[in-house]
Amino acid sequence: MKTQVLPIDEESLAEARRILLSGGCVAFPTETVYGLGADARSDSAVRTIYAVKGRPSDNPLIVHVHKEYDLDGLVFDTPFAKRLREVFLPGPLTLVYKSRGTVSSVVSCGLDTLAVRVPRHDGAQRFLRAVGIPVAAPSANRSKHVSPVTAEHVYTDLNGRIPLILDGGASEGGIESTVCDVTGEYPIILREGLVTREQIASVVGECGVWQGDQSAPVRSPGMKYKHYAPACETKLFPAAELEGAIACFGAEEKAGRRVLALCEHAACDSFPKGKALDLGDTAEMFAANLYRLLREAETRCDVLIAVEPRARGGAMAGVLNRLRKACGEGK
Ligand code: TXA
Ligand code: MG
């Protein structure tokens, strides 16, 4: 199959609509990462997503809709979910509701809930409006690889496997949406992201974070898998162990391996010139740069020495979650 990469215009949107309505997959930009979309109403279209990605069949998908779409046809609303929508959507927040069962049961892997997202990205909105149907979409990477934040990243992973990638430029958010369960008495974050616990609590008074207790039933099945890993070996150091990271860098170079460091701006000078990938100096910059730099690392080095940024609070929870998972922790 030939994979076209097209800018978003009337012609490419008409082509995207044609592909989706005939059961195929289209990659599209969002403000978090690129998505791989298919008709959420069709069992076979949704199965195609799993096949294209090589995704485990027990990891449910998010349904994407445009901002005027009426959610009442898809899910059972609650007063506090409505408040969260008013404040945060369109934007990088996914809400998990009780499902009305109107989309394919393959989307939620048989769960009685449905995750819904209304992306803010203009290209995503135009795509979703053009197709007019609920679109099931995971991140548009091969399963277990780093999520894509450019059309080129999608092409690297899925060339020959899908007919069309809509190119909407680099995703400015850079990490996947915050996933928040709204089926209970108060919201519970299942996956941290750029919309933070503090922000959600400030709107509805209370917000929990699911702790991934091994004995508890899995609330967000995707969280149990290793994700986001680059192809190179990775070694992660806590912020306080910069000296250890520098020593490790030296030892790896001495052993003849191609080494790069990944760290916040202030720590870049601790590594040889040109050998540090600069994450920037705020949580938002870390998020925006992380996946792009992980993908750069895998093409340029055998081993990546990553040092955690020192900042804590706010969006750092999501950033550290992704960085640690990329480096093989929290599987
Ligand atoms: O930013 C994003 O959310 C991107 C863009 C494309 O929208 N999408 C994305 O999808 O990250 P994916 O498939 O890579 O991650 C979906 C996450 C998984 O952790 C999955 O377990 C969780 O959402 N999820 C989906 N449906 C769920 C449900 N019904 N209950 C609990 N968790 C659910
Ligand atoms: Mg993903």
mmCIF file with all atom_site columns, N, CA, C and O and ligand atoms in Angstrom, residues 53 55 138-139 141 147 176 191 227-228, ligand 2:
data_model
loop_
_atom_site.group_PDB
_atom_site.id
_atom_site.type_symbol
_atom_site.label_atom_id
_atom_site.label_alt_id
_atom_site.label_comp_id
_atom_site.label_asym_id
_atom_site.label_entity_id
_atom_site.label_seq_id
_atom_site.pdbx_PDB_ins_code
_atom_site.Cartn_x
_atom_site.Cartn_y
_atom_site.Cartn_z
_atom_site.occupancy
_atom_site.B_iso_or_equiv
_atom_site.pdbx_formal_charge
_atom_site.auth_seq_id
_atom_site.auth_comp_id
_atom_site.auth_asym_id
_atom_site.auth_atom_id
_atom_site.pdbx_PDB_model_num
ATOM   1  N  N  . LYS A 1 53  ? -1.162 -1.253 14.038 1.00 0.00 ? 53  LYS A N  1
ATOM   2  C  CA . LYS A 1 53  ? -0.222 -0.863 15.095 1.00 0.00 ? 53  LYS A CA 1
ATOM   3  C  C  . LYS A 1 53  ? 0.504  -2.039 15.720 1.00 0.00 ? 53  LYS A C  1
ATOM   4  O  O  . LYS A 1 53  ? 1.539  -1.875 16.351 1.00 0.00 ? 53  LYS A O  1
ATOM   5  N  N  . ARG A 1 55  ? -1.121 -3.629 18.128 1.00 0.00 ? 55  ARG A N  1
ATOM   6  C  CA . ARG A 1 55  ? -1.501 -3.275 19.502 1.00 0.00 ? 55  ARG A CA 1
ATOM   7  C  C  . ARG A 1 55  ? -2.189 -4.445 20.188 1.00 0.00 ? 55  ARG A C  1
ATOM   8  O  O  . ARG A 1 55  ? -3.018 -5.121 19.570 1.00 0.00 ? 55  ARG A O  1
ATOM   9  N  N  . PRO A 1 138 ? -5.886 5.624  18.507 1.00 0.00 ? 138 PRO A N  1
ATOM   10 C  CA . PRO A 1 138 ? -4.738 5.618  19.415 1.00 0.00 ? 138 PRO A CA 1
ATOM   11 C  C  . PRO A 1 138 ? -3.658 6.513  18.822 1.00 0.00 ? 138 PRO A C  1
ATOM   12 O  O  . PRO A 1 138 ? -3.850 7.088  17.747 1.00 0.00 ? 138 PRO A O  1
ATOM   13 N  N  . SER A 1 139 ? -2.518 6.634  19.511 1.00 0.00 ? 139 SER A N  1
ATOM   14 C  CA . SER A 1 139 ? -1.390 7.339  18.919 1.00 0.00 ? 139 SER A CA 1
ATOM   15 C  C  . SER A 1 139 ? -0.932 6.562  17.666 1.00 0.00 ? 139 SER A C  1
ATOM   16 O  O  . SER A 1 139 ? -0.997 5.334  17.639 1.00 0.00 ? 139 SER A O  1
ATOM   17 N  N  . ASN A 1 141 ? 1.657  5.384  16.228 1.00 0.00 ? 141 ASN A N  1
ATOM   18 C  CA . ASN A 1 141 ? 2.972  4.734  16.212 1.00 0.00 ? 141 ASN A CA 1
ATOM   19 C  C  . ASN A 1 141 ? 2.785  3.222  16.186 1.00 0.00 ? 141 ASN A C  1
ATOM   20 O  O  . ASN A 1 141 ? 1.699  2.732  16.494 1.00 0.00 ? 141 ASN A O  1
ATOM   21 N  N  . SER A 1 147 ? 5.536  7.716  20.787 1.00 0.00 ? 147 SER A N  1
ATOM   22 C  CA . SER A 1 147 ? 4.424  8.346  20.075 1.00 0.00 ? 147 SER A CA 1
ATOM   23 C  C  . SER A 1 147 ? 4.943  9.400  19.094 1.00 0.00 ? 147 SER A C  1
ATOM   24 O  O  . SER A 1 147 ? 5.938  10.063 19.360 1.00 0.00 ? 147 SER A O  1
ATOM   25 N  N  . GLU A 1 176 ? 0.794  12.553 25.376 1.00 0.00 ? 176 GLU A N  1
ATOM   26 C  CA . GLU A 1 176 ? -0.606 12.178 25.224 1.00 0.00 ? 176 GLU A CA 1
ATOM   27 C  C  . GLU A 1 176 ? -1.486 12.877 26.255 1.00 0.00 ? 176 GLU A C  1
ATOM   28 O  O  . GLU A 1 176 ? -1.036 13.270 27.331 1.00 0.00 ? 176 GLU A O  1
ATOM   29 N  N  . ARG A 1 191 ? -4.306 8.529  33.518 1.00 0.00 ? 191 ARG A N  1
ATOM   30 C  CA . ARG A 1 191 ? -3.020 8.783  32.856 1.00 0.00 ? 191 ARG A CA 1
ATOM   31 C  C  . ARG A 1 191 ? -2.746 10.278 32.958 1.00 0.00 ? 191 ARG A C  1
ATOM   32 O  O  . ARG A 1 191 ? -3.575 11.081 32.549 1.00 0.00 ? 191 ARG A O  1
ATOM   33 N  N  . HIS A 1 227 ? 5.613  1.478  27.223 1.00 0.00 ? 227 HIS A N  1
ATOM   34 C  CA . HIS A 1 227 ? 5.250  2.369  26.134 1.00 0.00 ? 227 HIS A CA 1
ATOM   35 C  C  . HIS A 1 227 ? 6.429  3.225  25.747 1.00 0.00 ? 227 HIS A C  1
ATOM   36 O  O  . HIS A 1 227 ? 7.373  3.366  26.488 1.00 0.00 ? 227 HIS A O  1
ATOM   37 N  N  . TYR A 1 228 ? 6.279  3.892  24.639 1.00 0.00 ? 228 TYR A N  1
ATOM   38 C  CA . TYR A 1 228 ? 7.078  5.070  24.315 1.00 0.00 ? 228 TYR A CA 1
ATOM   39 C  C  . TYR A 1 228 ? 8.581  4.794  24.206 1.00 0.00 ? 228 TYR A C  1
ATOM   40 O  O  . TYR A 1 228 ? 9.376  5.695  24.272 1.00 0.00 ? 228 TYR A O  1
HETATM 41 MG MG . MG  B 2 .   ? -0.174 5.272  22.535 1.00 0.00 ? 2   MG  B MG 1
#
